[in-house]
Amino acid sequence: MSDTPLIFNHSLQGMLSRAFPEGVPAELKAKLLTVGVDLGKPLLPAYPVQTWARCIELSAPFVFPHERREVAWRKLGERMIDGYQDSMIGGAMFSMLRILGPRRMLQRAQKNFRTGNNYSEVRVTEVSPTAMDLWFNETDDVLRHFTVGLVIAGMRAGGAAEPQAEILQKDAKGMTLRASWKNKD
């Protein structure tokens, strides 16, 4: 495995296709080119995590122009997961996750995140029957908020009622977020 943290191209493609179902705006394509993503050519197999973070940072204002940047990054994460479950592969995966429920889905977080990158480390701590703390080795602020959105939408897709996630702590090695939900009746 590479020592370089990488995001796989299907993650970038998925985010862009769900954020821009009508196609990526020309202005954003030009901005993405400045960070090493040329949408005029086939995507590379993988991109450095810093490139991924800049893609999210550049894309979010186009999708959520009236939101604070942190909210836009979170909402973009939610949109990526919400859109992914509408795909054939995502639909099958989330059918299984709904059977598992939010608790078991979150316990599998590292495995789930590693389908899109080569670097995610996740440690899960049980807090209550409907809450868990998740530590992620995510150090970029854009990716921290994006990850909150991924977790919220993942719990929702996994059958959680009123899913919530908030960052509890950040440091140079990662972040801890609290994921909570209500059980559906």
JSON list of C-alpha atoms in Angstrom, two decimals, residues 125 127 131-135 144 148 165-171 174-179:
[
{"chain": "A", "resi": 125, "resn": "THR", "atom": "CA", "xyz": [-16.63, 4.03, 21.02]},
{"chain": "A", "resi": 127, "resn": "VAL", "atom": "CA", "xyz": [-21.73, 5.97, 24.19]},
{"chain": "A", "resi": 131, "resn": "ALA", "atom": "CA", "xyz": [-24.97, 7.26, 20.21]},
{"chain": "A", "resi": 132, "resn": "MET", "atom": "CA", "xyz": [-21.37, 6.50, 19.30]},
{"chain": "A", "resi": 133, "resn": "ASP", "atom": "CA", "xyz": [-18.17, 8.50, 19.20]},
{"chain": "A", "resi": 134, "resn": "LEU", "atom": "CA", "xyz": [-16.11, 8.03, 16.07]},
{"chain": "A", "resi": 135, "resn": "TRP", "atom": "CA", "xyz": [-12.49, 9.10, 15.84]},
{"chain": "A", "resi": 144, "resn": "ARG", "atom": "CA", "xyz": [-13.77, 16.93, 8.68]},
{"chain": "A", "resi": 148, "resn": "VAL", "atom": "CA", "xyz": [-19.81, 14.75, 9.23]},
{"chain": "A", "resi": 165, "resn": "ALA", "atom": "CA", "xyz": [-23.31, 14.16, 14.02]},
{"chain": "A", "resi": 166, "resn": "GLU", "atom": "CA", "xyz": [-21.19, 16.89, 15.53]},
{"chain": "A", "resi": 167, "resn": "ILE", "atom": "CA", "xyz": [-17.49, 17.38, 15.94]},
{"chain": "A", "resi": 168, "resn": "LEU", "atom": "CA", "xyz": [-16.54, 17.07, 19.60]},
{"chain": "A", "resi": 169, "resn": "GLN", "atom": "CA", "xyz": [-12.79, 17.47, 19.36]},
{"chain": "A", "resi": 170, "resn": "LYS", "atom": "CA", "xyz": [-10.10, 18.26, 16.79]},
{"chain": "A", "resi": 171, "resn": "ASP", "atom": "CA", "xyz": [-6.35, 17.95, 17.05]},
{"chain": "A", "resi": 174, "resn": "GLY", "atom": "CA", "xyz": [-7.73, 13.71, 13.71]},
{"chain": "A", "resi": 175, "resn": "MET", "atom": "CA", "xyz": [-11.17, 14.44, 15.04]},
{"chain": "A", "resi": 176, "resn": "THR", "atom": "CA", "xyz": [-13.81, 12.84, 17.21]},
{"chain": "A", "resi": 177, "resn": "LEU", "atom": "CA", "xyz": [-17.42, 13.20, 16.28]},
{"chain": "A", "resi": 178, "resn": "ARG", "atom": "CA", "xyz": [-20.53, 12.11, 18.14]},
{"chain": "A", "resi": 179, "resn": "ALA", "atom": "CA", "xyz": [-23.08, 10.32, 15.98]}
]
